[in-house]
mmCIF file of C-alpha atoms in Angstrom:
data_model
loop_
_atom_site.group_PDB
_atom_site.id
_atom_site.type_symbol
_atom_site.label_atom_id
_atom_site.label_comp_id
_atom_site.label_asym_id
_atom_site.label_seq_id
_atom_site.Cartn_x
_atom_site.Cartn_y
_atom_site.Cartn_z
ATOM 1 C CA UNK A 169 -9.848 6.465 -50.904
ATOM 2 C CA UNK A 170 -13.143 7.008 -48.941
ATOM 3 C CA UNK A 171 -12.639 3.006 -48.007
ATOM 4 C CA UNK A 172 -9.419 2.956 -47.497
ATOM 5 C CA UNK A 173 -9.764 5.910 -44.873
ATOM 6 C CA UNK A 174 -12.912 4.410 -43.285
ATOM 7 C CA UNK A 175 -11.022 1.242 -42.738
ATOM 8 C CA UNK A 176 -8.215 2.657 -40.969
ATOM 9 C CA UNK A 177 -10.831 4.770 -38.544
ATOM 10 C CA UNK A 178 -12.610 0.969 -38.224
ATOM 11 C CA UNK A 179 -9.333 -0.733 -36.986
ATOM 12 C CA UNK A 180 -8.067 2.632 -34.552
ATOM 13 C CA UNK A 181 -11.799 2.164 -33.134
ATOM 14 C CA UNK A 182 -11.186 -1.664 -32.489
ATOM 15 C CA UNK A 183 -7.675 -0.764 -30.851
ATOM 16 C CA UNK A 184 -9.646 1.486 -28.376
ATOM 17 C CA UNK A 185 -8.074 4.920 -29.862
ATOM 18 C CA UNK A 186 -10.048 7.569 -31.254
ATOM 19 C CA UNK A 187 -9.748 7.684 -34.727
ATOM 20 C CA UNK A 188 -8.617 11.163 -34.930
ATOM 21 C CA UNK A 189 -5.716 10.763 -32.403
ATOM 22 C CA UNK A 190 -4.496 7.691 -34.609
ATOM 23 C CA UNK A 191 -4.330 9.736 -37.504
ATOM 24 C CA UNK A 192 -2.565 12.918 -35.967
ATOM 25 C CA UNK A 193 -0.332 10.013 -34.922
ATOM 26 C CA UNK A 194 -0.022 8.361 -38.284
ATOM 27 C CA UNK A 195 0.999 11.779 -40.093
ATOM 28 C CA UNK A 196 3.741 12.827 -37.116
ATOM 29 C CA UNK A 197 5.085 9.627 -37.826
ATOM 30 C CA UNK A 198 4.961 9.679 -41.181
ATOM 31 C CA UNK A 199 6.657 13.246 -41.652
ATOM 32 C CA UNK A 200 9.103 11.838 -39.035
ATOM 33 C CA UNK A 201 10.000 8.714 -41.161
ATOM 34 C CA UNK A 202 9.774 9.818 -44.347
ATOM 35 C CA UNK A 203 11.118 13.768 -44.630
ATOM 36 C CA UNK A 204 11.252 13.417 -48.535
ATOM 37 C CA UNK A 205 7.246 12.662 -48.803
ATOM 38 C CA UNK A 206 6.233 15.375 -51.072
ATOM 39 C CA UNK A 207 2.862 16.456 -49.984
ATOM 40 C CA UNK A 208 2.510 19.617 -48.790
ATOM 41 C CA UNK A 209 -0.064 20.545 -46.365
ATOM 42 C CA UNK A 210 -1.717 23.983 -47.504
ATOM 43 C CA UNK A 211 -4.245 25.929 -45.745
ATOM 44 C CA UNK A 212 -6.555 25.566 -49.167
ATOM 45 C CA UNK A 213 -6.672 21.765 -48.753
ATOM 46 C CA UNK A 214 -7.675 21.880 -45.343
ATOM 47 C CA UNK A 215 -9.932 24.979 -45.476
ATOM 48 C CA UNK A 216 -11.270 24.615 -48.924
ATOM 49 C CA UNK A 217 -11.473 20.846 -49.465
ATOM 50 C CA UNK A 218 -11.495 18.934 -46.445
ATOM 51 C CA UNK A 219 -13.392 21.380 -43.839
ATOM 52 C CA UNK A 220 -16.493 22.790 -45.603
ATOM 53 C CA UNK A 221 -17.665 18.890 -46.281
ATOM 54 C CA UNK A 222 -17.578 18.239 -42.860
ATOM 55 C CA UNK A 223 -18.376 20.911 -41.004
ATOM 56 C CA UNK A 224 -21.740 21.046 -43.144
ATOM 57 C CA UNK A 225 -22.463 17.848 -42.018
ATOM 58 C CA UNK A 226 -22.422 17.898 -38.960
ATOM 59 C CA UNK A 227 -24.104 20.896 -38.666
ATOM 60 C CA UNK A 228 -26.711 19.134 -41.315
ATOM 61 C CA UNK A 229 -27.239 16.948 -38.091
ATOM 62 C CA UNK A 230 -27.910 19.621 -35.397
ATOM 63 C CA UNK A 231 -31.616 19.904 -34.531
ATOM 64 C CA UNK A 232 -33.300 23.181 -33.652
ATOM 65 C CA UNK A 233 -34.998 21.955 -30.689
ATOM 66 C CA UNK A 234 -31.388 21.477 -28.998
ATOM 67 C CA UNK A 235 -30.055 24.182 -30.171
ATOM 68 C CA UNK A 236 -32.760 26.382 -28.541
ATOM 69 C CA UNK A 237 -32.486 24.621 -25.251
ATOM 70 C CA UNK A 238 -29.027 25.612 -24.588
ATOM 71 C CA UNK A 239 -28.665 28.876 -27.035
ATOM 72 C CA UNK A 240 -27.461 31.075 -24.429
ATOM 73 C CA UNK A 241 -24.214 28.597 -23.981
ATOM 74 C CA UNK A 242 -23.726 27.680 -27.587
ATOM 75 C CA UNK A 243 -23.657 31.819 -28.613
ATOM 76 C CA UNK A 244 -21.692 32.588 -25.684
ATOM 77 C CA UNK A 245 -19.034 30.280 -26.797
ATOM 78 C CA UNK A 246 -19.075 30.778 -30.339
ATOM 79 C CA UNK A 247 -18.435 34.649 -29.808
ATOM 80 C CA UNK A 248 -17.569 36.436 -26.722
ATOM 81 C CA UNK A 249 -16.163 32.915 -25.701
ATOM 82 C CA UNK A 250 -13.508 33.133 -28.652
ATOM 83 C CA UNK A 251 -12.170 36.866 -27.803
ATOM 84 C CA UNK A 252 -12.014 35.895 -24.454
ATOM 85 C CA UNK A 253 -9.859 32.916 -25.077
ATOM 86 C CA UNK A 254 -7.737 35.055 -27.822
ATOM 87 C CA UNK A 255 -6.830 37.552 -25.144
ATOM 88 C CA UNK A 256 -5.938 35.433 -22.611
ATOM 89 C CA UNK A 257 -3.760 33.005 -24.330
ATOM 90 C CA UNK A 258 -2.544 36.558 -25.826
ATOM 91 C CA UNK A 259 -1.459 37.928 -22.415
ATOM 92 C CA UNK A 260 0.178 34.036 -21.341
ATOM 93 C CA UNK A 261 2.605 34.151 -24.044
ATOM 94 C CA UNK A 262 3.090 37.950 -23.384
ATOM 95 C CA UNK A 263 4.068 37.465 -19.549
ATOM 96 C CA UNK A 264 5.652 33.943 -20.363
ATOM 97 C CA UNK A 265 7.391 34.299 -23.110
ATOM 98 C CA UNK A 266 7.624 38.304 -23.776
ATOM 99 C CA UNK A 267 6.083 37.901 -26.862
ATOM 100 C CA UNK A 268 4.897 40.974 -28.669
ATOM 101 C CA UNK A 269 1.511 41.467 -28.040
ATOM 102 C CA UNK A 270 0.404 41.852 -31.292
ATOM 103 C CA UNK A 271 2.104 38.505 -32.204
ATOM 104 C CA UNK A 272 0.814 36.985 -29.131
ATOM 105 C CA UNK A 273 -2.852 38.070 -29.837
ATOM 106 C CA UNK A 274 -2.436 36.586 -33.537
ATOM 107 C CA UNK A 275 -1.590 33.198 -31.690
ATOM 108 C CA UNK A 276 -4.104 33.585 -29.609
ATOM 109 C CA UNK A 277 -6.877 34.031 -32.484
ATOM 110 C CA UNK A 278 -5.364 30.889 -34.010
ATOM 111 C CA UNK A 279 -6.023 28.630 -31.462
ATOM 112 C CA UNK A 280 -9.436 30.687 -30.246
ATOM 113 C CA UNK A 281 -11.611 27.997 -32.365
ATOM 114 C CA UNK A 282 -12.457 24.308 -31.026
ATOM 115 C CA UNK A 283 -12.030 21.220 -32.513
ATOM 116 C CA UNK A 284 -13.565 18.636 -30.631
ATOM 117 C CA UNK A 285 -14.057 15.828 -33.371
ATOM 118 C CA UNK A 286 -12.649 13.097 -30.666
ATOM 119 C CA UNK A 287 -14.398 14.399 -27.346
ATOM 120 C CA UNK A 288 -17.681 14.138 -29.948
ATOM 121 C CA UNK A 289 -16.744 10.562 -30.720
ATOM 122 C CA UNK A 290 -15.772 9.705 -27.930
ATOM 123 C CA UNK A 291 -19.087 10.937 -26.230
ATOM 124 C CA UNK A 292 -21.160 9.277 -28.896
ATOM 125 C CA UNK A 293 -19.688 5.694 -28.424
ATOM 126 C CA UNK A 294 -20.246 5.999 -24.392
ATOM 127 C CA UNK A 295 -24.027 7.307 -25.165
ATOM 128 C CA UNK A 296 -23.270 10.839 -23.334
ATOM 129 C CA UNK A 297 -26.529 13.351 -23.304
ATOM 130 C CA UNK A 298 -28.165 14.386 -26.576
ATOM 131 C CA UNK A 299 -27.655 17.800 -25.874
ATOM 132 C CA UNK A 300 -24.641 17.759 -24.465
ATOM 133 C CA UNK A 301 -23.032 16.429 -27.568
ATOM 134 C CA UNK A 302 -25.177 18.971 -28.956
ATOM 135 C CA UNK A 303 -23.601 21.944 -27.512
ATOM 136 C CA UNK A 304 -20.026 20.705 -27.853
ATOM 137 C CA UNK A 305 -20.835 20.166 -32.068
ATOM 138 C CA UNK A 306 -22.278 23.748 -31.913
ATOM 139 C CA UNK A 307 -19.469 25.219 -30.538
ATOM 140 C CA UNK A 308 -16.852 23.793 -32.450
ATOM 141 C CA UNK A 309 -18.672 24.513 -35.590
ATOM 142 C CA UNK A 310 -19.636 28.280 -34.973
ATOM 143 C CA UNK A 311 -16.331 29.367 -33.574
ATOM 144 C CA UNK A 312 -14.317 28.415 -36.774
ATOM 145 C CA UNK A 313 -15.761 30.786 -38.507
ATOM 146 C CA UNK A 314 -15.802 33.338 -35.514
ATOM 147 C CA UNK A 315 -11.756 32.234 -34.593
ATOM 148 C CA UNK A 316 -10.755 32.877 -38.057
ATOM 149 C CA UNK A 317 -12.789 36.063 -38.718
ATOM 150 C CA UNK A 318 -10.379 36.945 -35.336
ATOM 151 C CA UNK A 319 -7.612 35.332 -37.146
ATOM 152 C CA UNK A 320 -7.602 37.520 -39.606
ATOM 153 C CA UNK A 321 -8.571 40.701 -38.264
ATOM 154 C CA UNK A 322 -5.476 39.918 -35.588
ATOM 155 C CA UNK A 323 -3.172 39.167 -38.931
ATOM 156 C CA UNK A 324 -3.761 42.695 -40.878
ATOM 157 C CA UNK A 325 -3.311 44.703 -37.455
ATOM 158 C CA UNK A 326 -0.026 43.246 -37.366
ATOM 159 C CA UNK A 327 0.899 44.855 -40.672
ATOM 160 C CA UNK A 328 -1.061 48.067 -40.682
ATOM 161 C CA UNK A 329 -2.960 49.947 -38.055
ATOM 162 C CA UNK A 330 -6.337 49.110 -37.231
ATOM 163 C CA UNK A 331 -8.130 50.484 -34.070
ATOM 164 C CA UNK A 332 -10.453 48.742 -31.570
ATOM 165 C CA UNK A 333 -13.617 50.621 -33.381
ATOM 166 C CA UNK A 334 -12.421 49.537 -36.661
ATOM 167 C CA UNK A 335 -11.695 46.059 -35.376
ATOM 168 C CA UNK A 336 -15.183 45.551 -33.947
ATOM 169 C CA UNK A 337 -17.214 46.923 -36.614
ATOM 170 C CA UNK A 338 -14.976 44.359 -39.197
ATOM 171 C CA UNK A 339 -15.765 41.182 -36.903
ATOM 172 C CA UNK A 340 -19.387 42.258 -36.331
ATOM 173 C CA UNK A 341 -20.130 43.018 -40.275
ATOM 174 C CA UNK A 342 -18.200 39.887 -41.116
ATOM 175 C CA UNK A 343 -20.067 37.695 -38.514
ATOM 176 C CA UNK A 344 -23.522 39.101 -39.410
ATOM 177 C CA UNK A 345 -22.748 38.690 -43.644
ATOM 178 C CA UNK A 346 -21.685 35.353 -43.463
ATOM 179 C CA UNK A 347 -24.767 34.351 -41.327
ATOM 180 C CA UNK A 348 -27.037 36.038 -43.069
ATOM 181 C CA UNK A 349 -25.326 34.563 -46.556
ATOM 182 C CA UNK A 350 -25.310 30.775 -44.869
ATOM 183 C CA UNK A 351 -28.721 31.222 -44.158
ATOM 184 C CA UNK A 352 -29.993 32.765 -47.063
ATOM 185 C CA UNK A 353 -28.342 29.605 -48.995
ATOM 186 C CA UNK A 354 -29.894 27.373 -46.977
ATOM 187 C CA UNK A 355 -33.392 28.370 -47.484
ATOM 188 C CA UNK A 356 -32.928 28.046 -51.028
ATOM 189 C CA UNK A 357 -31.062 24.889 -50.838
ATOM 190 C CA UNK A 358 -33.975 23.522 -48.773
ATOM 191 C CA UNK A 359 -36.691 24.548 -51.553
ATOM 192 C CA UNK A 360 -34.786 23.043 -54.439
ATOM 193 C CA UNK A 361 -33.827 19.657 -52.237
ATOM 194 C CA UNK A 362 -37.453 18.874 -51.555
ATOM 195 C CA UNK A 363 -38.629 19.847 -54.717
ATOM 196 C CA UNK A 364 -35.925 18.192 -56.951
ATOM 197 C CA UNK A 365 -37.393 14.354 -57.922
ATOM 198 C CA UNK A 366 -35.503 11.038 -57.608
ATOM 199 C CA UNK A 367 -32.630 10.987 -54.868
ATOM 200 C CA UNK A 368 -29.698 11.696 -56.921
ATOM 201 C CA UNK A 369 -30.409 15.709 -57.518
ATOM 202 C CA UNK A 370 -31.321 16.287 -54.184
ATOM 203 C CA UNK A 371 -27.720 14.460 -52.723
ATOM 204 C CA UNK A 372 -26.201 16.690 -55.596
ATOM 205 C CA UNK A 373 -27.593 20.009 -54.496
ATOM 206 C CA UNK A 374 -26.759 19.386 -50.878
ATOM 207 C CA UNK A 375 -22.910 19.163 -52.094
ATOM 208 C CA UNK A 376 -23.264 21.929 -53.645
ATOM 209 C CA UNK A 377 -24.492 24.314 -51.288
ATOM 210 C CA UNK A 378 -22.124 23.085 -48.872
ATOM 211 C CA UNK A 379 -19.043 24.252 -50.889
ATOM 212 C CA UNK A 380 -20.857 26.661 -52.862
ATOM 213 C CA UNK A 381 -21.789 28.940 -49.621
ATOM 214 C CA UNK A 382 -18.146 28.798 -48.857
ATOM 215 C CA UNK A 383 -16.907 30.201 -51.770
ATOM 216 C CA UNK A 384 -19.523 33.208 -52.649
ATOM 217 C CA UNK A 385 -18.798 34.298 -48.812
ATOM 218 C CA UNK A 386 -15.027 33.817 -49.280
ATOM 219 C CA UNK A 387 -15.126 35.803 -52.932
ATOM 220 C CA UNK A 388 -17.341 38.264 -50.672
ATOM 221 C CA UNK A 389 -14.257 38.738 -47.950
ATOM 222 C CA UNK A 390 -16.848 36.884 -45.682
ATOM 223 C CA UNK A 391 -16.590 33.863 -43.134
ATOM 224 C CA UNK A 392 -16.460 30.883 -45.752
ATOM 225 C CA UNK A 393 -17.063 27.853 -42.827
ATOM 226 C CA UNK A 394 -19.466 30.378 -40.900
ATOM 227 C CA UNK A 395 -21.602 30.259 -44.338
ATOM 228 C CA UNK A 396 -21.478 27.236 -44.806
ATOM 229 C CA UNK A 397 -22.307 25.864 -40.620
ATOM 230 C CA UNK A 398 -25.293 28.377 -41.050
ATOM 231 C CA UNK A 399 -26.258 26.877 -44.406
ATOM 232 C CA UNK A 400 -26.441 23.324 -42.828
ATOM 233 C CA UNK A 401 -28.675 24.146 -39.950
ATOM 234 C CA UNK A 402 -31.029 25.630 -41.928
ATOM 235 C CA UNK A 403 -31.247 22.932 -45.078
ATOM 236 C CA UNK A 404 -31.730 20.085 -42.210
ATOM 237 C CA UNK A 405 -34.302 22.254 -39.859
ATOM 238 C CA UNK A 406 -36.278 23.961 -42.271
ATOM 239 C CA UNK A 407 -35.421 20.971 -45.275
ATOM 240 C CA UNK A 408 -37.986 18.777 -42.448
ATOM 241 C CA UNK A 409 -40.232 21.070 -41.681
ATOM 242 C CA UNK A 410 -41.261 21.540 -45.588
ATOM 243 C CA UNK A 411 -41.082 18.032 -46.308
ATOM 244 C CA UNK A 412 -37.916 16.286 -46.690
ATOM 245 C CA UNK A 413 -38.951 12.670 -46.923
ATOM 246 C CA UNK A 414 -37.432 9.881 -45.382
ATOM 247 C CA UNK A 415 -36.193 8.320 -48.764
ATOM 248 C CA UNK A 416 -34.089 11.521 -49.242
ATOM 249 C CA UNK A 417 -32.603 12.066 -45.808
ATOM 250 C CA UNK A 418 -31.374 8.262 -46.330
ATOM 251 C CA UNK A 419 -29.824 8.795 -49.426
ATOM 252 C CA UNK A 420 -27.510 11.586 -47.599
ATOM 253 C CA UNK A 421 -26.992 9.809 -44.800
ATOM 254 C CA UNK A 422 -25.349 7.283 -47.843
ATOM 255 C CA UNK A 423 -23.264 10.347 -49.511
ATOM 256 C CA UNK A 424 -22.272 12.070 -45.789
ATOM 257 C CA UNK A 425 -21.533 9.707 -43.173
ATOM 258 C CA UNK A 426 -18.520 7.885 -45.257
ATOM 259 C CA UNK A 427 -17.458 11.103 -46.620
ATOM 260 C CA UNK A 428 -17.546 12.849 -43.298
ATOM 261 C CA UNK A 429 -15.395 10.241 -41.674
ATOM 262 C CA UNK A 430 -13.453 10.380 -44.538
ATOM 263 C CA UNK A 431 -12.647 13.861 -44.660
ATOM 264 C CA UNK A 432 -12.209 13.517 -40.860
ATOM 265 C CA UNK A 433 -9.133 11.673 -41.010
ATOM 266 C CA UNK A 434 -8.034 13.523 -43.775
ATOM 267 C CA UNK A 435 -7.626 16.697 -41.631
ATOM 268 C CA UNK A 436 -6.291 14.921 -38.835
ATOM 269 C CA UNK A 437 -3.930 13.219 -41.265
ATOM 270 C CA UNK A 438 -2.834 16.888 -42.591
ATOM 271 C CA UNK A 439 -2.492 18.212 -39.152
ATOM 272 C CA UNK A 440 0.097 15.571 -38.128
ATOM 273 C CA UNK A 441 2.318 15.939 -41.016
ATOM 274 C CA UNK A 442 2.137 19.906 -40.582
ATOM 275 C CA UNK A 443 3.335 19.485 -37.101
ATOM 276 C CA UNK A 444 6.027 16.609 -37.834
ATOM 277 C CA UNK A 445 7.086 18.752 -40.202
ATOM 278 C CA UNK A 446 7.531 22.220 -38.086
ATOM 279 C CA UNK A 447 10.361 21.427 -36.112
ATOM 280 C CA UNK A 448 7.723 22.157 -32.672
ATOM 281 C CA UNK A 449 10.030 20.803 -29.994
ATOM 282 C CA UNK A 450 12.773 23.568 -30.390
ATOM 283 C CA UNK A 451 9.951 25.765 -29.101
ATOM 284 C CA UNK A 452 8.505 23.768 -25.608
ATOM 285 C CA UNK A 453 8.847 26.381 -23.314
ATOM 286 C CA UNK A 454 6.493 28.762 -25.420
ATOM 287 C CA UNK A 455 4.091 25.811 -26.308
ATOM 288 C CA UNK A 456 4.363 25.148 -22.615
ATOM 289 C CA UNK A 457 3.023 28.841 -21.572
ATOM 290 C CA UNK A 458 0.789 28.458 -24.570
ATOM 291 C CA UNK A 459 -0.815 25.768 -23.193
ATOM 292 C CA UNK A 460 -1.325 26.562 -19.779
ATOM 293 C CA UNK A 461 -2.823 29.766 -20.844
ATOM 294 C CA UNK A 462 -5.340 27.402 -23.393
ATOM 295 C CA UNK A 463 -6.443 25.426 -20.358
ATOM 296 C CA UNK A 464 -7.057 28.795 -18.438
ATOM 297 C CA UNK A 465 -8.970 30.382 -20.867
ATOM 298 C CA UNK A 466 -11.441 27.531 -20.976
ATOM 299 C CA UNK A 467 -11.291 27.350 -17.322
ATOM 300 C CA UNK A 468 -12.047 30.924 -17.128
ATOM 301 C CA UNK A 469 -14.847 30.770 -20.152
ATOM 302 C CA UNK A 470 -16.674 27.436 -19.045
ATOM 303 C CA UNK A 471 -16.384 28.021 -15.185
ATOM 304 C CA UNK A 472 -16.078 31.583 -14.952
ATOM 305 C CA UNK A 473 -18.502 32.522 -16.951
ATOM 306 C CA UNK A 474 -21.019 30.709 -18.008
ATOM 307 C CA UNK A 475 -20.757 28.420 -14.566
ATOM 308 C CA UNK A 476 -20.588 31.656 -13.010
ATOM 309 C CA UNK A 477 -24.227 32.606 -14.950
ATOM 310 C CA UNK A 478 -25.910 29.403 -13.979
ATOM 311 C CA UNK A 479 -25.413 29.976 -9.908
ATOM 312 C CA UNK A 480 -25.993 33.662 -10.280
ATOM 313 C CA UNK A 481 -29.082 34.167 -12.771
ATOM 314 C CA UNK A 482 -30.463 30.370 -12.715
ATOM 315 C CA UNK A 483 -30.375 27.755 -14.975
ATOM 316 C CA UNK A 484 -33.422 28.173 -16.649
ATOM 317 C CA UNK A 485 -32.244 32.144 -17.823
ATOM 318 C CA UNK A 486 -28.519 31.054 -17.778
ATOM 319 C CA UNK A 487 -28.140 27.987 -19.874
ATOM 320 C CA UNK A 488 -31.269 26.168 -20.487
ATOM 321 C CA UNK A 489 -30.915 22.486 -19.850
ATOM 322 C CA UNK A 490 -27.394 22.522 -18.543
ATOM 323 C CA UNK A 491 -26.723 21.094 -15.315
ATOM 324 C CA UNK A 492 -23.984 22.420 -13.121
ATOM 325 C CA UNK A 493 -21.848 18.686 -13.566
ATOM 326 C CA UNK A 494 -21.484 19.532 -17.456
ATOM 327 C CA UNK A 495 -19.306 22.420 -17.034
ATOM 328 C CA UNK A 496 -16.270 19.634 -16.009
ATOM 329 C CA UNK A 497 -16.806 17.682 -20.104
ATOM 330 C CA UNK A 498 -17.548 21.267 -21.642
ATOM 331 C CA UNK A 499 -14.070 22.639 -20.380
ATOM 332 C CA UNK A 500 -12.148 18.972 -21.253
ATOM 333 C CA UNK A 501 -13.692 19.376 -24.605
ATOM 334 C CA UNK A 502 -12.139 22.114 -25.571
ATOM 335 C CA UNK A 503 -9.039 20.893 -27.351
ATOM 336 C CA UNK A 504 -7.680 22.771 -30.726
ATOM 337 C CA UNK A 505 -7.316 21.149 -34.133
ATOM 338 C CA UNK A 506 -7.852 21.404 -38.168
ATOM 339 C CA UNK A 507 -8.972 25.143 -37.578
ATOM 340 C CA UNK A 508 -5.812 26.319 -35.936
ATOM 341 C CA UNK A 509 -3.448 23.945 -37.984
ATOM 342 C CA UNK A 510 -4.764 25.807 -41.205
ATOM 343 C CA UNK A 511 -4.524 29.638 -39.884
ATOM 344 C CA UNK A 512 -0.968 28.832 -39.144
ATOM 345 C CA UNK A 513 0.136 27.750 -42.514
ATOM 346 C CA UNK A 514 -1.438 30.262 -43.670
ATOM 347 C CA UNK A 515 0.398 33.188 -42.309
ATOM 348 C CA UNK A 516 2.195 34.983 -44.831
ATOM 349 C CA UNK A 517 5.935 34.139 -45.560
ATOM 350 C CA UNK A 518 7.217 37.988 -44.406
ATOM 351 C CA UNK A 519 5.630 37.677 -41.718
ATOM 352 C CA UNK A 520 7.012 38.577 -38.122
ATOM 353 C CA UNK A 521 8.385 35.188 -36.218
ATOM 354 C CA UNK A 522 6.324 33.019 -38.291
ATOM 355 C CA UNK A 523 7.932 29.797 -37.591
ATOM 356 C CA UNK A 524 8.161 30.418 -33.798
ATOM 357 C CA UNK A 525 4.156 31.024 -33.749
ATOM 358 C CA UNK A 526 3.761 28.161 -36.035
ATOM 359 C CA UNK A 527 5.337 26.099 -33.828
ATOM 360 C CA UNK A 528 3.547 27.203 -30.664
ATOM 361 C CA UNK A 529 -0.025 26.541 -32.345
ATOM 362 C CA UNK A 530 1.078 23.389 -33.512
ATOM 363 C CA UNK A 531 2.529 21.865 -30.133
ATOM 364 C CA UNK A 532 -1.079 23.389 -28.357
ATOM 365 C CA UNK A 533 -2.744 21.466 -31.507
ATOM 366 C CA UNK A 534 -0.591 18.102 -30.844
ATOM 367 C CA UNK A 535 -1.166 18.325 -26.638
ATOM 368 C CA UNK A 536 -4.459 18.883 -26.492
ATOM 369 C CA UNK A 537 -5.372 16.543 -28.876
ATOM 370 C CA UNK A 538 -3.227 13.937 -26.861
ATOM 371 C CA UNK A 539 -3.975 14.808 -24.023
ATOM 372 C CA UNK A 540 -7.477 15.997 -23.776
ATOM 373 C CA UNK A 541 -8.909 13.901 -26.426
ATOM 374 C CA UNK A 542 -7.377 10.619 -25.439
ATOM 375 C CA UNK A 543 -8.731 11.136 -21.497
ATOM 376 C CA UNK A 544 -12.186 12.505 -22.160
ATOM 377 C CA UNK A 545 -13.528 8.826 -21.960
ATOM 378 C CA UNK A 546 -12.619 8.713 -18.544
ATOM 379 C CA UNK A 547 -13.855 12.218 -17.191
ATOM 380 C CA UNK A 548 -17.470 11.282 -18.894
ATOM 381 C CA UNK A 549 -17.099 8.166 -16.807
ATOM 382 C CA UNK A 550 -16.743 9.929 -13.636
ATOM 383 C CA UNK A 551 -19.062 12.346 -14.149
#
């Protein structure tokens, strides 16, 4: 399977299309010309089996020293960045579409969370900066686990009353557990890698910890992917600084990079049945507004803000490393994916106008993808 996949991302690459457009692509059209193709996209196989694999490896990949060079950015938009973006595309589909709010707020925690995958690939193949693709990878992988902590906290105030204290103190407890848990397992995973002989174990454990961290903070009512980004950082960083040899880091480069790609299209795969499957075009007009209000959001997060910090405060306090000309990638880069795709199917079946917000997070999903993924080639061009 991990061939077959890797082979299909190999021939979209030589057709000049990022692999995961062609497989959002391949699944619409599949669900379109097949209806009776029984597989059924759940939120499990895409949260539990597909997204832990890869979201620890690329976060396996991220390297302190770029990290700290842009910190301020990256935790900006992994937290305040998300509610911002929930709220806005919240109040869109409120004056848009009259949407109740707290429905409208539950869409907007859906599709807080980047996915980025093809703006990364895409930035990698035309040699964009280090630590630009570094802050883009960052983001995407710490606001999953921030968007669906806001997912869910937006999900049970829907059914039973839960005040703005009570909300904050959930999503700050839950985002400092799950770190502390990723980390935690991490550390250890790091000990037991470089002390574990031959190459096999130490591959083995690194598994492991990557869907083990997911589910002890998921059976803990934690952040799962949150655990498990945290848990990758630390294994690589502190995994090199203790002595992971060369030998070792090649053997998971062996294990990861086909199974990341692998499990890549996989999602992407998922996603486009999901949405062939939801019926989204009897709902443009509110996919429309939905969108629109996505694209502000960013606008007002990536310029606003953080643009907005750099001329006021300086670059050096603002966003270390980040010149002004970034801002125009970081905002195209923020298209919505896997994460969104699997907090919609997972909304309970009583719940209010499920199929109308499914369908609104999937047709943001399936634009932005398009859209913003297939152009980002040309805007790193230009700038």
């Amino acid at each position: 399977m991990i061939i077959r996949m890797n082979g299909l991302t190999a021939t979209a690459r030589r057709l000049g299309v990022p692999g995961p457009i062609a497989f959002i692509l391949v699944g619409v059209g599949l669900a379109a010309a097949a209806p009776q193709l029984r597989v059924v996209v759940t939120p499990e196989l895409v949260l539990v089996v597909l997204l832990p694999g890869l979201v620890f490896e690329a976060a396996y990949r991220l390297h302190w020293e770029d990290l700290r060079r842009s910190y301020a950015s990256i935790a900006f938009l992994a937290v305040p960045g998300v509610l911002i973006s929930a709220a806005i595309v919240a109040a869109g589909l409120v004056l848009g579409t009259g949407l109740r709010p707290e429905l409208a707020f539950v869409v907007g925690a859906m599709v807080s969370a980047t996915d980025p995958a093809a703006v990364v690939a895409t930035f990698r193949k035309l040699r964009a900066p280090r630590q630009l693709i570094a802050i883009v990878d960052a983001e995407s992988l710490l606001n999953d686990g921030t968007g669906l902590v806001v997912f869910a906290i937006a999900v049970a105030a829907v059914t039973r009353d839960i005040g703005p204290v009570e909300g904050a103190w959930l999503f700050g407890a839950t985002i400092a557990g799950s770190a502390c848990l990723g980390a935690l397992a991490g550390l250890a995973a790091a000990i037991l890698v470089v002390r574990a002989p031959g190459r096999v174990l130490p591959v083995a454990l690194t598994a492991a910890v990557a869907y083990g961290s997911y589910l002890g903070a998921a059976a803990l009512g934690l952040s799962g992917i949150l655990a498990t980004v945290l848990a990758g950082i630390v294994l690589g960083n502190y995994g090199r600084r203790i002595g992971l040899t060369p030998a070792t880091e090649r053997a998971f480069d062996a294990l990861w990079e086909p199974l990341a790609a692998a499990l890549t299209a996989l999602i992407f795969l998922a996603v486009g049945l999901a949405i062939g499957r939801s019926g989204a075009l009897s709902a443009l007009g509110p996919i429309g507004w939905g969108v629109l209000a996505v694209l502000v959001a960013r606008a007002v997060v990536v310029y606003g803000v953080i643009g907005g910090a750099i001329a006021v405060l300086g670059r050096r306090r603002a966003a270390p490393g980040l010149p002004a000309g970034w801002l125009h990638p970081l905002f195209w880069a923020g298209l919505r994916g896997g994460v969104a795709t699997a907090a919609a199917l997972s909304l309970p079946l009583d719940f209010p106008e499920r199929e109308l917000l499914q369908r609104i997070t999937f047709g943001i999903v399936m634009v932005t993808l398009l859209v913003q993924g297939s152009t980002a080639g040309w805007l790193v061009r230009r700038v």
